[in-house]
Amino acid sequence: MATEQELQSLFDTLDGDKDGKVSINELFLSPGLSAVISSETGISSPQELLSRYASGEDGSITFEELKQAVKNASNLT
Ligand SMILES: [Ca+2]
């Protein structure tokens, strides 16, 4: 379980280039944080998370999309 605030801080840490989106590379660069995301979303691989939730053409996920993924797994407190 995570609060929106915790999720935001996790997202900001993952977003290394600070463009407001988390890309597949950024997920791979932080395996520890990716593991937290996996457990909060119930989706084991970053590829699957992005293919299911990232709506943009570049395949990166926004905070709102990540929040939705965690919400769908009933892990947003
Ligand atoms: Ca980024």
PDB file of N, CA and C and ligand atoms in Angstrom:
ATOM      1  N   MET A   1       0.833  -1.192   0.000  1.00  0.00           N
ATOM      2  CA  MET A   1       0.000   0.000   0.000  1.00  0.00           C
ATOM      3  C   MET A   1       0.874   1.251   0.000  1.00  0.00           C
ATOM      4  N   ALA A   2       0.378   2.311  -0.641  1.00  0.00           N
ATOM      5  CA  ALA A   2       1.125   3.565  -0.667  1.00  0.00           C
ATOM      6  C   ALA A   2       0.140   4.717  -0.654  1.00  0.00           C
ATOM      7  N   THR A   3       0.569   5.836  -0.090  1.00  0.00           N
ATOM      8  CA  THR A   3      -0.248   7.040  -0.176  1.00  0.00           C
ATOM      9  C   THR A   3       0.124   7.760  -1.468  1.00  0.00           C
ATOM     10  N   GLU A   4      -0.731   8.695  -1.880  1.00  0.00           N
ATOM     11  CA  GLU A   4      -0.450   9.452  -3.090  1.00  0.00           C
ATOM     12  C   GLU A   4       0.882  10.201  -2.948  1.00  0.00           C
ATOM     13  N   GLN A   5       1.147  10.690  -1.740  1.00  0.00           N
ATOM     14  CA  GLN A   5       2.383  11.423  -1.482  1.00  0.00           C
ATOM     15  C   GLN A   5       3.623  10.536  -1.648  1.00  0.00           C
ATOM     16  N   GLU A   6       3.537   9.324  -1.113  1.00  0.00           N
ATOM     17  CA  GLU A   6       4.650   8.380  -1.238  1.00  0.00           C
ATOM     18  C   GLU A   6       4.878   8.022  -2.703  1.00  0.00           C
ATOM     19  N   LEU A   7       3.761   7.857  -3.394  1.00  0.00           N
ATOM     20  CA  LEU A   7       3.834   7.502  -4.803  1.00  0.00           C
ATOM     21  C   LEU A   7       4.467   8.643  -5.611  1.00  0.00           C
ATOM     22  N   GLN A   8       4.083   9.869  -5.257  1.00  0.00           N
ATOM     23  CA  GLN A   8       4.643  11.035  -5.951  1.00  0.00           C
ATOM     24  C   GLN A   8       6.155  11.110  -5.734  1.00  0.00           C
ATOM     25  N   SER A   9       6.599  10.846  -4.530  1.00  0.00           N
ATOM     26  CA  SER A   9       8.023  10.937  -4.258  1.00  0.00           C
ATOM     27  C   SER A   9       8.795   9.820  -4.959  1.00  0.00           C
ATOM     28  N   LEU A  10       8.189   8.633  -5.012  1.00  0.00           N
ATOM     29  CA  LEU A  10       8.774   7.518  -5.755  1.00  0.00           C
ATOM     30  C   LEU A  10       8.871   7.865  -7.246  1.00  0.00           C
ATOM     31  N   PHE A  11       7.788   8.435  -7.767  1.00  0.00           N
ATOM     32  CA  PHE A  11       7.745   8.815  -9.178  1.00  0.00           C
ATOM     33  C   PHE A  11       8.828   9.848  -9.496  1.00  0.00           C
ATOM     34  N   ASP A  12       8.939  10.872  -8.629  1.00  0.00           N
ATOM     35  CA  ASP A  12       9.932  11.930  -8.862  1.00  0.00           C
ATOM     36  C   ASP A  12      11.356  11.379  -8.837  1.00  0.00           C
ATOM     37  N   THR A  13      11.605  10.404  -7.958  1.00  0.00           N
ATOM     38  CA  THR A  13      12.933   9.800  -7.889  1.00  0.00           C
ATOM     39  C   THR A  13      13.219   8.992  -9.150  1.00  0.00           C
ATOM     40  N   LEU A  14      12.205   8.273  -9.622  1.00  0.00           N
ATOM     41  CA  LEU A  14      12.379   7.476 -10.842  1.00  0.00           C
ATOM     42  C   LEU A  14      12.576   8.352 -12.073  1.00  0.00           C
ATOM     43  N   ASP A  15      11.927   9.521 -12.076  1.00  0.00           N
ATOM     44  CA  ASP A  15      11.983  10.419 -13.233  1.00  0.00           C
ATOM     45  C   ASP A  15      13.321  11.171 -13.238  1.00  0.00           C
ATOM     46  N   GLY A  16      14.363  10.476 -13.621  1.00  0.00           N
ATOM     47  CA  GLY A  16      15.717  11.015 -13.547  1.00  0.00           C
ATOM     48  C   GLY A  16      15.931  12.274 -14.374  1.00  0.00           C
ATOM     49  N   ASP A  17      15.318  12.367 -15.564  1.00  0.00           N
ATOM     50  CA  ASP A  17      15.525  13.554 -16.395  1.00  0.00           C
ATOM     51  C   ASP A  17      14.469  14.624 -16.151  1.00  0.00           C
ATOM     52  N   LYS A  18      13.592  14.380 -15.163  1.00  0.00           N
ATOM     53  CA  LYS A  18      12.593  15.370 -14.728  1.00  0.00           C
ATOM     54  C   LYS A  18      11.722  15.910 -15.863  1.00  0.00           C
ATOM     55  N   ASP A  19      11.316  15.029 -16.776  1.00  0.00           N
ATOM     56  CA  ASP A  19      10.418  15.488 -17.845  1.00  0.00           C
ATOM     57  C   ASP A  19       8.953  15.203 -17.493  1.00  0.00           C
ATOM     58  N   GLY A  20       8.710  14.764 -16.253  1.00  0.00           N
ATOM     59  CA  GLY A  20       7.338  14.540 -15.813  1.00  0.00           C
ATOM     60  C   GLY A  20       6.772  13.187 -16.210  1.00  0.00           C
ATOM     61  N   LYS A  21       7.629  12.343 -16.826  1.00  0.00           N
ATOM     62  CA  LYS A  21       7.198  11.003 -17.216  1.00  0.00           C
ATOM     63  C   LYS A  21       8.298  10.013 -16.867  1.00  0.00           C
ATOM     64  N   VAL A  22       7.891   8.777 -16.609  1.00  0.00           N
ATOM     65  CA  VAL A  22       8.888   7.740 -16.328  1.00  0.00           C
ATOM     66  C   VAL A  22       8.930   6.787 -17.520  1.00  0.00           C
ATOM     67  N   SER A  23      10.119   6.656 -18.093  1.00  0.00           N
ATOM     68  CA  SER A  23      10.307   5.814 -19.270  1.00  0.00           C
ATOM     69  C   SER A  23      10.776   4.419 -18.866  1.00  0.00           C
ATOM     70  N   ILE A  24      10.775   3.536 -19.825  1.00  0.00           N
ATOM     71  CA  ILE A  24      11.249   2.170 -19.577  1.00  0.00           C
ATOM     72  C   ILE A  24      12.709   2.198 -19.111  1.00  0.00           C
ATOM     73  N   ASN A  25      13.525   3.071 -19.688  1.00  0.00           N
ATOM     74  CA  ASN A  25      14.931   3.156 -19.273  1.00  0.00           C
ATOM     75  C   ASN A  25      15.051   3.589 -17.821  1.00  0.00           C
ATOM     76  N   GLU A  26      14.231   4.554 -17.441  1.00  0.00           N
ATOM     77  CA  GLU A  26      14.288   5.026 -16.050  1.00  0.00           C
ATOM     78  C   GLU A  26      13.871   3.914 -15.089  1.00  0.00           C
ATOM     79  N   LEU A  27      12.921   3.102 -15.504  1.00  0.00           N
ATOM     80  CA  LEU A  27      12.532   1.965 -14.657  1.00  0.00           C
ATOM     81  C   LEU A  27      13.672   0.958 -14.548  1.00  0.00           C
ATOM     82  N   PHE A  28      14.351   0.711 -15.664  1.00  0.00           N
ATOM     83  CA  PHE A  28      15.456  -0.255 -15.639  1.00  0.00           C
ATOM     84  C   PHE A  28      16.660   0.274 -14.857  1.00  0.00           C
ATOM     85  N   LEU A  29      16.817   1.600 -14.833  1.00  0.00           N
ATOM     86  CA  LEU A  29      17.950   2.185 -14.111  1.00  0.00           C
ATOM     87  C   LEU A  29      17.782   2.093 -12.592  1.00  0.00           C
ATOM     88  N   SER A  30      16.564   1.894 -12.130  1.00  0.00           N
ATOM     89  CA  SER A  30      16.305   1.815 -10.680  1.00  0.00           C
ATOM     90  C   SER A  30      15.561   0.532 -10.337  1.00  0.00           C
ATOM     91  N   PRO A  31      16.256  -0.601 -10.393  1.00  0.00           N
ATOM     92  CA  PRO A  31      15.579  -1.881 -10.171  1.00  0.00           C
ATOM     93  C   PRO A  31      14.890  -1.968  -8.806  1.00  0.00           C
ATOM     94  N   GLY A  32      15.484  -1.343  -7.791  1.00  0.00           N
ATOM     95  CA  GLY A  32      14.877  -1.393  -6.458  1.00  0.00           C
ATOM     96  C   GLY A  32      13.533  -0.697  -6.444  1.00  0.00           C
ATOM     97  N   LEU A  33      13.478   0.501  -7.052  1.00  0.00           N
ATOM     98  CA  LEU A  33      12.226   1.259  -7.089  1.00  0.00           C
ATOM     99  C   LEU A  33      11.220   0.594  -8.021  1.00  0.00           C
ATOM    100  N   SER A  34      11.731  -0.003  -9.118  1.00  0.00           N
ATOM    101  CA  SER A  34      10.835  -0.721 -10.029  1.00  0.00           C
ATOM    102  C   SER A  34      10.153  -1.871  -9.308  1.00  0.00           C
ATOM    103  N   ALA A  35      10.891  -2.504  -8.397  1.00  0.00           N
ATOM    104  CA  ALA A  35      10.314  -3.613  -7.632  1.00  0.00           C
ATOM    105  C   ALA A  35       9.176  -3.114  -6.738  1.00  0.00           C
ATOM    106  N   VAL A  36       9.345  -1.917  -6.184  1.00  0.00           N
ATOM    107  CA  VAL A  36       8.279  -1.336  -5.357  1.00  0.00           C
ATOM    108  C   VAL A  36       7.052  -1.073  -6.233  1.00  0.00           C
ATOM    109  N   ILE A  37       7.298  -0.499  -7.420  1.00  0.00           N
ATOM    110  CA  ILE A  37       6.198  -0.231  -8.360  1.00  0.00           C
ATOM    111  C   ILE A  37       5.482  -1.538  -8.719  1.00  0.00           C
ATOM    112  N   SER A  38       6.260  -2.575  -8.975  1.00  0.00           N
ATOM    113  CA  SER A  38       5.669  -3.878  -9.310  1.00  0.00           C
ATOM    114  C   SER A  38       4.759  -4.367  -8.199  1.00  0.00           C
ATOM    115  N   SER A  39       5.232  -4.239  -6.964  1.00  0.00           N
ATOM    116  CA  SER A  39       4.406  -4.763  -5.888  1.00  0.00           C
ATOM    117  C   SER A  39       3.180  -3.888  -5.658  1.00  0.00           C
ATOM    118  N   GLU A  40       3.295  -2.587  -5.875  1.00  0.00           N
ATOM    119  CA  GLU A  40       2.133  -1.707  -5.681  1.00  0.00           C
ATOM    120  C   GLU A  40       1.101  -1.829  -6.801  1.00  0.00           C
ATOM    121  N   THR A  41       1.552  -2.174  -8.000  1.00  0.00           N
ATOM    122  CA  THR A  41       0.610  -2.278  -9.121  1.00  0.00           C
ATOM    123  C   THR A  41       0.186  -3.717  -9.388  1.00  0.00           C
ATOM    124  N   GLY A  42       0.919  -4.669  -8.815  1.00  0.00           N
ATOM    125  CA  GLY A  42       0.630  -6.071  -9.091  1.00  0.00           C
ATOM    126  C   GLY A  42       1.019  -6.473 -10.506  1.00  0.00           C
ATOM    127  N   ILE A  43       1.816  -5.624 -11.167  1.00  0.00           N
ATOM    128  CA  ILE A  43       2.263  -5.922 -12.535  1.00  0.00           C
ATOM    129  C   ILE A  43       3.776  -6.139 -12.481  1.00  0.00           C
ATOM    130  N   SER A  44       4.202  -7.349 -12.805  1.00  0.00           N
ATOM    131  CA  SER A  44       5.583  -7.702 -12.508  1.00  0.00           C
ATOM    132  C   SER A  44       6.622  -7.066 -13.426  1.00  0.00           C
ATOM    133  N   SER A  45       6.298  -6.836 -14.688  1.00  0.00           N
ATOM    134  CA  SER A  45       7.354  -6.298 -15.549  1.00  0.00           C
ATOM    135  C   SER A  45       7.080  -4.862 -15.981  1.00  0.00           C
ATOM    136  N   PRO A  46       8.152  -4.037 -16.025  1.00  0.00           N
ATOM    137  CA  PRO A  46       7.999  -2.648 -16.469  1.00  0.00           C
ATOM    138  C   PRO A  46       7.383  -2.565 -17.869  1.00  0.00           C
ATOM    139  N   GLN A  47       7.758  -3.488 -18.753  1.00  0.00           N
ATOM    140  CA  GLN A  47       7.199  -3.462 -20.109  1.00  0.00           C
ATOM    141  C   GLN A  47       5.684  -3.583 -20.080  1.00  0.00           C
ATOM    142  N   GLU A  48       5.207  -4.524 -19.242  1.00  0.00           N
ATOM    143  CA  GLU A  48       3.762  -4.734 -19.183  1.00  0.00           C
ATOM    144  C   GLU A  48       3.062  -3.520 -18.572  1.00  0.00           C
ATOM    145  N   LEU A  49       3.669  -2.950 -17.536  1.00  0.00           N
ATOM    146  CA  LEU A  49       3.088  -1.760 -16.907  1.00  0.00           C
ATOM    147  C   LEU A  49       2.919  -0.652 -17.947  1.00  0.00           C
ATOM    148  N   LEU A  50       3.973  -0.406 -18.725  1.00  0.00           N
ATOM    149  CA  LEU A  50       3.906   0.674 -19.709  1.00  0.00           C
ATOM    150  C   LEU A  50       2.939   0.341 -20.833  1.00  0.00           C
ATOM    151  N   SER A  51       2.915  -0.908 -21.279  1.00  0.00           N
ATOM    152  CA  SER A  51       2.015  -1.208 -22.391  1.00  0.00           C
ATOM    153  C   SER A  51       0.564  -1.130 -21.937  1.00  0.00           C
ATOM    154  N   ARG A  52       0.314  -1.400 -20.650  1.00  0.00           N
ATOM    155  CA  ARG A  52      -1.072  -1.319 -20.170  1.00  0.00           C
ATOM    156  C   ARG A  52      -1.510   0.089 -19.811  1.00  0.00           C
ATOM    157  N   TYR A  53      -0.588   0.924 -19.314  1.00  0.00           N
ATOM    158  CA  TYR A  53      -1.019   2.207 -18.755  1.00  0.00           C
ATOM    159  C   TYR A  53      -0.480   3.460 -19.429  1.00  0.00           C
ATOM    160  N   ALA A  54       0.640   3.370 -20.141  1.00  0.00           N
ATOM    161  CA  ALA A  54       1.190   4.588 -20.736  1.00  0.00           C
ATOM    162  C   ALA A  54       0.403   4.933 -21.990  1.00  0.00           C
ATOM    163  N   SER A  55      -0.169   6.143 -22.009  1.00  0.00           N
ATOM    164  CA  SER A  55      -1.007   6.507 -23.152  1.00  0.00           C
ATOM    165  C   SER A  55      -0.245   7.312 -24.203  1.00  0.00           C
ATOM    166  N   GLY A  56       0.858   7.946 -23.805  1.00  0.00           N
ATOM    167  CA  GLY A  56       1.601   8.785 -24.739  1.00  0.00           C
ATOM    168  C   GLY A  56       2.321   7.975 -25.811  1.00  0.00           C
ATOM    169  N   GLU A  57       2.668   8.651 -26.894  1.00  0.00           N
ATOM    170  CA  GLU A  57       3.317   7.971 -28.010  1.00  0.00           C
ATOM    171  C   GLU A  57       4.725   7.491 -27.674  1.00  0.00           C
ATOM    172  N   ASP A  58       5.374   8.158 -26.707  1.00  0.00           N
ATOM    173  CA  ASP A  58       6.731   7.752 -26.370  1.00  0.00           C
ATOM    174  C   ASP A  58       6.783   6.560 -25.408  1.00  0.00           C
ATOM    175  N   GLY A  59       5.625   6.079 -24.987  1.00  0.00           N
ATOM    176  CA  GLY A  59       5.602   4.902 -24.123  1.00  0.00           C
ATOM    177  C   GLY A  59       5.980   5.160 -22.682  1.00  0.00           C
ATOM    178  N   SER A  60       6.134   6.431 -22.307  1.00  0.00           N
ATOM    179  CA  SER A  60       6.441   6.750 -20.913  1.00  0.00           C
ATOM    180  C   SER A  60       5.154   6.900 -20.114  1.00  0.00           C
ATOM    181  N   ILE A  61       5.263   6.658 -18.810  1.00  0.00           N
ATOM    182  CA  ILE A  61       4.070   6.722 -17.963  1.00  0.00           C
ATOM    183  C   ILE A  61       4.063   8.022 -17.159  1.00  0.00           C
ATOM    184  N   THR A  62       2.892   8.653 -17.059  1.00  0.00           N
ATOM    185  CA  THR A  62       2.771   9.879 -16.259  1.00  0.00           C
ATOM    186  C   THR A  62       2.396   9.497 -14.825  1.00  0.00           C
ATOM    187  N   PHE A  63       2.473  10.481 -13.932  1.00  0.00           N
ATOM    188  CA  PHE A  63       2.102  10.206 -12.553  1.00  0.00           C
ATOM    189  C   PHE A  63       0.639   9.780 -12.456  1.00  0.00           C
ATOM    190  N   GLU A  64      -0.233  10.460 -13.195  1.00  0.00           N
ATOM    191  CA  GLU A  64      -1.660  10.112 -13.157  1.00  0.00           C
ATOM    192  C   GLU A  64      -1.895   8.672 -13.602  1.00  0.00           C
ATOM    193  N   GLU A  65      -1.150   8.257 -14.629  1.00  0.00           N
ATOM    194  CA  GLU A  65      -1.307   6.885 -15.127  1.00  0.00           C
ATOM    195  C   GLU A  65      -0.791   5.866 -14.113  1.00  0.00           C
ATOM    196  N   LEU A  66       0.333   6.202 -13.489  1.00  0.00           N
ATOM    197  CA  LEU A  66       0.870   5.308 -12.462  1.00  0.00           C
ATOM    198  C   LEU A  66      -0.103   5.199 -11.284  1.00  0.00           C
ATOM    199  N   LYS A  67      -0.668   6.356 -10.912  1.00  0.00           N
ATOM    200  CA  LYS A  67      -1.614   6.385  -9.805  1.00  0.00           C
ATOM    201  C   LYS A  67      -2.816   5.489 -10.126  1.00  0.00           C
ATOM    202  N   GLN A  68      -3.276   5.556 -11.368  1.00  0.00           N
ATOM    203  CA  GLN A  68      -4.398   4.726 -11.787  1.00  0.00           C
ATOM    204  C   GLN A  68      -4.060   3.239 -11.670  1.00  0.00           C
ATOM    205  N   ALA A  69      -2.836   2.895 -12.063  1.00  0.00           N
ATOM    206  CA  ALA A  69      -2.404   1.487 -11.997  1.00  0.00           C
ATOM    207  C   ALA A  69      -2.414   0.995 -10.550  1.00  0.00           C
ATOM    208  N   VAL A  70      -1.942   1.846  -9.638  1.00  0.00           N
ATOM    209  CA  VAL A  70      -1.906   1.459  -8.219  1.00  0.00           C
ATOM    210  C   VAL A  70      -3.329   1.401  -7.650  1.00  0.00           C
ATOM    211  N   LYS A  71      -4.157   2.343  -8.079  1.00  0.00           N
ATOM    212  CA  LYS A  71      -5.550   2.369  -7.667  1.00  0.00           C
ATOM    213  C   LYS A  71      -6.274   1.099  -8.122  1.00  0.00           C
ATOM    214  N   ASN A  72      -6.025   0.704  -9.359  1.00  0.00           N
ATOM    215  CA  ASN A  72      -6.663  -0.494  -9.887  1.00  0.00           C
ATOM    216  C   ASN A  72      -6.275  -1.754  -9.119  1.00  0.00           C
ATOM    217  N   ALA A  73      -5.073  -1.731  -8.548  1.00  0.00           N
ATOM    218  CA  ALA A  73      -4.629  -2.874  -7.738  1.00  0.00           C
ATOM    219  C   ALA A  73      -5.100  -2.733  -6.289  1.00  0.00           C
ATOM    220  N   SER A  74      -5.927  -1.702  -6.027  1.00  0.00           N
ATOM    221  CA  SER A  74      -6.435  -1.416  -4.675  1.00  0.00           C
ATOM    222  C   SER A  74      -5.321  -1.177  -3.663  1.00  0.00           C
ATOM    223  N   ASN A  75      -4.216  -0.569  -4.120  1.00  0.00           N
ATOM    224  CA  ASN A  75      -3.087  -0.324  -3.224  1.00  0.00           C
ATOM    225  C   ASN A  75      -2.854   1.148  -2.932  1.00  0.00           C
ATOM    226  N   LEU A  76      -3.802   1.995  -3.345  1.00  0.00           N
ATOM    227  CA  LEU A  76      -3.666   3.420  -3.032  1.00  0.00           C
ATOM    228  C   LEU A  76      -4.463   3.710  -1.760  1.00  0.00           C
ATOM    229  N   THR A  77      -3.760   4.258  -0.757  1.00  0.00           N
ATOM    230  CA  THR A  77      -4.463   4.527   0.509  1.00  0.00           C
ATOM    231  C   THR A  77      -4.856   5.990   0.615  1.00  0.00           C
TER     232      THR A  77
HETATM  233 CA    CA B   1      11.661  10.939 -17.336  1.00  0.00          CA
END
